Coordinates of C-alpha atoms in Angstrom, one line a residue:
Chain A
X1 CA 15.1 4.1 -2.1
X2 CA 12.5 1.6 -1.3
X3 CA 14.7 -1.3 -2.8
X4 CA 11.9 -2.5 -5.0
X5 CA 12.6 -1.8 -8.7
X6 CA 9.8 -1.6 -11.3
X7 CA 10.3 -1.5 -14.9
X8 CA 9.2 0.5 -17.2
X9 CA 8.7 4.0 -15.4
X10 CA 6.1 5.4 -18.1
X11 CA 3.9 3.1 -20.9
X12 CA 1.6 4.2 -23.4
X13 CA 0.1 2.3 -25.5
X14 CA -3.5 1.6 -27.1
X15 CA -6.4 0.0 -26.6
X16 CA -6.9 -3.5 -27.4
X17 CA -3.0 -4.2 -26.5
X18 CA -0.9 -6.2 -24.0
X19 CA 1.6 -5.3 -22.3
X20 CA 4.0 -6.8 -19.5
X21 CA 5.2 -4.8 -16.4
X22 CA 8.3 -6.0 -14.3
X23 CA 9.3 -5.8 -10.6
X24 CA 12.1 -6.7 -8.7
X25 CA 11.4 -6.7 -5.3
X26 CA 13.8 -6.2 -2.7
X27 CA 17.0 -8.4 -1.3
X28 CA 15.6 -11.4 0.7
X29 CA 11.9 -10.3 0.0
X30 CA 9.7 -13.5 -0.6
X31 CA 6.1 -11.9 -1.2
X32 CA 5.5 -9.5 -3.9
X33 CA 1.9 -7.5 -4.3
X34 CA 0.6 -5.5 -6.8
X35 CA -1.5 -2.9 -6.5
X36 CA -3.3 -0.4 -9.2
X37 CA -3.8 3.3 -8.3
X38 CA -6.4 5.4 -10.8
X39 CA -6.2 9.0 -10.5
X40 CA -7.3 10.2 -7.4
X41 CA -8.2 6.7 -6.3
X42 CA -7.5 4.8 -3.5
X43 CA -4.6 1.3 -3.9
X44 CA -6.6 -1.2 -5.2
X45 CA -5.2 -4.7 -4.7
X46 CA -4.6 -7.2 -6.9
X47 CA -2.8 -10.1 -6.3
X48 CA 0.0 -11.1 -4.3
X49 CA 2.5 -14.0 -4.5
X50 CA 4.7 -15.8 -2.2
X51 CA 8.1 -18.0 -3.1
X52 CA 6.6 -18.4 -6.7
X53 CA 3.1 -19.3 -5.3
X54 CA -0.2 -17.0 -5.7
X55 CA -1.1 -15.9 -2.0
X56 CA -3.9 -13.7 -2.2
X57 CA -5.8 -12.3 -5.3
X58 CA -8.0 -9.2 -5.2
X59 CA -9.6 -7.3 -7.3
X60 CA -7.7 -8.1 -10.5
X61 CA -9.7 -8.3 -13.9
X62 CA -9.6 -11.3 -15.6
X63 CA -7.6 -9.4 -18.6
X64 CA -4.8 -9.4 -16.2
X65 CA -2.4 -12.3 -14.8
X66 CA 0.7 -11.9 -12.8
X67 CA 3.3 -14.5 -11.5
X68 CA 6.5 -14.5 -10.1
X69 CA 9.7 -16.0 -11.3
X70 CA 12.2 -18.5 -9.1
X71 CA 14.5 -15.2 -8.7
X72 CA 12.0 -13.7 -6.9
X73 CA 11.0 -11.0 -9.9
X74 CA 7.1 -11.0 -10.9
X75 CA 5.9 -9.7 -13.9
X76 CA 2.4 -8.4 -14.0
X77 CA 0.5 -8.8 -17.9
X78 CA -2.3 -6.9 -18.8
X79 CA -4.1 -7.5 -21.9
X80 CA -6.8 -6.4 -24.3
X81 CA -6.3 -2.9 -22.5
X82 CA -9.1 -0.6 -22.2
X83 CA -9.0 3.4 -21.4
X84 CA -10.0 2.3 -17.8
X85 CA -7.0 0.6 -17.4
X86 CA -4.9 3.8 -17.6
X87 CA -3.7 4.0 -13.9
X88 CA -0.5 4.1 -11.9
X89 CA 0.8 0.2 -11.0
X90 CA 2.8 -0.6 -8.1
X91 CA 4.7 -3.6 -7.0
X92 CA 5.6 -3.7 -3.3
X93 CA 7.6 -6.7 -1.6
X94 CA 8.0 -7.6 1.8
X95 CA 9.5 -10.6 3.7
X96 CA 6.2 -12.3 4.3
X97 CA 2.8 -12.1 4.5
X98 CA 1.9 -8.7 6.4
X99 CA 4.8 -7.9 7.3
X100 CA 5.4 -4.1 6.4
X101 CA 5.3 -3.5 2.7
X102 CA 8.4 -1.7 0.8
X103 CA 6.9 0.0 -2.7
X104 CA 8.8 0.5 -5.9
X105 CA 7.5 3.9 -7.7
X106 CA 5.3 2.5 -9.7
X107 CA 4.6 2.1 -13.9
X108 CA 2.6 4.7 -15.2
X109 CA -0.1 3.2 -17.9
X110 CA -1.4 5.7 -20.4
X111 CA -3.7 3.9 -22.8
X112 CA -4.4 6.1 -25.7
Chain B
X1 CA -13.0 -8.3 6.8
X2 CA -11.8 -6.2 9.1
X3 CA -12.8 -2.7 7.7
X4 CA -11.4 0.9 8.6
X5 CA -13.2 4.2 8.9
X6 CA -10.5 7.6 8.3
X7 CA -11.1 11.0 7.9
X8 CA -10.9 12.4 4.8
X9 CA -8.9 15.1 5.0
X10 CA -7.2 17.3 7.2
X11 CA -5.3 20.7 8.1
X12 CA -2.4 21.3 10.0
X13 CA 0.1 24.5 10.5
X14 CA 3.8 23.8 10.5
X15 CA 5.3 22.8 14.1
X16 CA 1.9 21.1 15.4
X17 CA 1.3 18.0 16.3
X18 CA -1.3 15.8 14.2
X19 CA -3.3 13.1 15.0
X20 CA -5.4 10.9 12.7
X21 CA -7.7 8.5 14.1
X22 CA -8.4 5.4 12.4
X23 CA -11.7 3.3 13.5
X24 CA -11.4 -0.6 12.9
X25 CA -14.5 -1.7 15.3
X26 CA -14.7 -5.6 14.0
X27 CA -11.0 -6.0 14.5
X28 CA -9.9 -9.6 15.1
X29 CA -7.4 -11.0 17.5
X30 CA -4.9 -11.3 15.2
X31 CA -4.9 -8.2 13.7
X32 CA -2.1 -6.0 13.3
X33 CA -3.0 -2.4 12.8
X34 CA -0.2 -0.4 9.9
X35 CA 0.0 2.7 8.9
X36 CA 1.5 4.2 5.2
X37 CA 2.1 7.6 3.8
X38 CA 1.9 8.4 0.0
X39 CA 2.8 11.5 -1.4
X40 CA 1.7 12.1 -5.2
X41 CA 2.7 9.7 -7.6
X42 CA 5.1 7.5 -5.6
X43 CA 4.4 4.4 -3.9
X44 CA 3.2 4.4 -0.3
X45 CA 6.3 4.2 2.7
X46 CA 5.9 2.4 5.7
X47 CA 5.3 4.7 8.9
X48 CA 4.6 2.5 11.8
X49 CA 3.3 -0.8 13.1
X50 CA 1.4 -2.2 16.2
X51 CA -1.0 -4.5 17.9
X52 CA -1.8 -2.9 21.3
X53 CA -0.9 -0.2 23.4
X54 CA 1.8 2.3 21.9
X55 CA 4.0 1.9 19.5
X56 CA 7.0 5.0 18.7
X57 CA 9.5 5.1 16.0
X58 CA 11.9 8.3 14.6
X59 CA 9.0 9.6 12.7
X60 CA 5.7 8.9 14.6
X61 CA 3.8 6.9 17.8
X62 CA 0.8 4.5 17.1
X63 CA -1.5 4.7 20.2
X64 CA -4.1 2.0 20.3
X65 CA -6.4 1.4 23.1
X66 CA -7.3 -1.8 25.0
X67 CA -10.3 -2.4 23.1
X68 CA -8.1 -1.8 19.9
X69 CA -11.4 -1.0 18.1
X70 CA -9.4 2.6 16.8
X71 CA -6.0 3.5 16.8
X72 CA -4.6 7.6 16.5
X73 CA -1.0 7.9 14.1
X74 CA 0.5 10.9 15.9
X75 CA 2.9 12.9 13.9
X76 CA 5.1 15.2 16.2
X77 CA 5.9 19.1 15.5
X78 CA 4.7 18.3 11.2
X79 CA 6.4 20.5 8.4
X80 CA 5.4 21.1 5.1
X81 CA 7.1 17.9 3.8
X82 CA 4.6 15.7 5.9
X83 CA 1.6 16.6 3.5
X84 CA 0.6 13.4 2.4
X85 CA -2.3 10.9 2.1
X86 CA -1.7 8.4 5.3
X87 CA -3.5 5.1 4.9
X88 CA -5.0 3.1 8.0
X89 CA -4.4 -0.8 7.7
X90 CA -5.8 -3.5 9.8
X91 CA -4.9 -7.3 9.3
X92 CA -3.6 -10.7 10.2
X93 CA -0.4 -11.6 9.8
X94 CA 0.3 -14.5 7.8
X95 CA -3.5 -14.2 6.1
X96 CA -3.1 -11.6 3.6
X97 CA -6.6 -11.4 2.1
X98 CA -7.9 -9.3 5.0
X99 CA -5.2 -6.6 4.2
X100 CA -6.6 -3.6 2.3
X101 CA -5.6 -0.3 1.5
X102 CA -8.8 2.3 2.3
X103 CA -9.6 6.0 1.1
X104 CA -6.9 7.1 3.5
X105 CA -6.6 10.7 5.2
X106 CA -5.2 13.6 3.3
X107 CA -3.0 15.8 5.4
X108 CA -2.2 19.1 4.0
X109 CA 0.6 20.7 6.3
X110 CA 0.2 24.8 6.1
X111 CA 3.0 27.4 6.6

C-alpha cells in the first residue's frame, strides 16, 4: 500500500463528457503528479503541483485541468472526452520535488 | 533535457542476477538518476536512488560510474515475481520539468 488513494478505480463514460478524478496523496506529501498511461504506452506526464501551487506541466491537453486543494487532495478534470482519452490515470505524491514518487493504482478511463 | 536510452526488453531465468543498463549521456550536475518498477496495471514503486557511485537497498544496487553518463539497476538472484517493466529516470531535484518517465525495460523472469 503505496499510501496514495485514487478515486474512482474504474470510469466509463462517453464521448463528449467530463468527468473529475480524485487523489489523495500520502501523509505529509506536498507534491502531487499525474500521469496518463495508454495501453501499452509508456507514463506520460502531465502536470504536477506543489502546496496548492502548479509546479510543472507536461503534456496535458488543454481539455484537461488539475489543481490541488489546501488539504493536500488534487483532483484531475477531463472534459469534452474523446476515445483517445481512454487510458489508465495515476496520481503519485511525494514530499517534494524529485524526491522518490509513491503511486496510487490508478483510474481506469473507458470512453465508450 | 536530460534523456535516457533502455533496452527494450529482456530475459532472465529464476535465481540469476539481472542487470539493466540505462544510458543518460547529457546528464547534468544536478541530476539524480531513479529507477521504478511497474507491473501490469498498477502504478510504478520506487526501487532505488542515486547520484554517483553505488547505491544498495533490500531489493537492488544502483551502480553508476564516474562519468555518470549510464547507470546498471542490478537485481540479485530474480524470481518470477520480478517480471516487470523497470523505468530509468534522470533529473534535478528541486526542478521537476526535467523528470520524465521513458519506454522502460521489460523484464520477463523465466522458470
Amino acid at each position: 500500500d503505496s499510501g496514495v488513494t485514487q478515486t474512482p478505480k474504474h470510469l466509463i463514460t462517453a464521448t463528449g463528457q467530463r468527468v473529475t478524478l480524485r487523489c489523495s496523496p500520502r501523509s505529509g506529501d506536498l507534491s502531487v503528479y499525474w500521469y496518463q498511461q495508454s495501453l501499452d504506452q509508456g507514463l506520460q506526464f502531465l502536470i504536477q503541483y506543489y502546496n496548492g501551487e502548479e509546479r510543472a506541466k507536461g503534456n496535458i491537453l488543454e481539455r484537461f485541468s488539475a489543481q490541488q486543494f489546501p488539504d493536500l487532495h488534487s483532483e484531475l478534470n477531463l472534459s469534452s472526452l474523446e476515445l483517445g482519452d481512454s487510458a489508465l490515470y495515476f496520481c503519485a505524491s511525494s514530499v517534494r520535488d524529485n524526491q522518490p514518487q509513491h503511486f496510487g493504482d490508478g483510474t481506469r478511463l473507458s470512453i465508450l | 533535457l536530460a534523456k535516457t536510452t533502455q533496452p527494450i526488453s529482456m530475459d532472465s531465468y529464476e535465481g540469476q542476477e539481472v542487470n539493466i543498463t540505462c544510458s543518460h549521456n547529457n546528464i547534468a550536475t544536478n541530476d539524480y538518476i531513479t529507477w521504478y518498477q511497474q507491473f501490469p496495471s498498477q502504478g510504478p514503486r520506487f526501487i532505488i536512488q542515486g547520484y554517483k557511485t553505488k547505491v544498495t537497498n533490500e531489493v537492488a544496487s544502483l551502480f553508476i560510474p564516474a562519468d555518470r553518463k549510464s547507470s546498471t539497476l542490478s537485481l540479485p538472484r530474480v524470481s518470477l515475481s520480478d517480471t516487470a517493466v523497470y523505468y530509468c529516470l534522470v533529473g534535478a531535484l528541486y526542478n521537476n520539468n526535467d523528470m520524465r518517465f521513458g519506454a522502460g525495460t521489460r523484464l520477463t523472469v523465466k522458470p
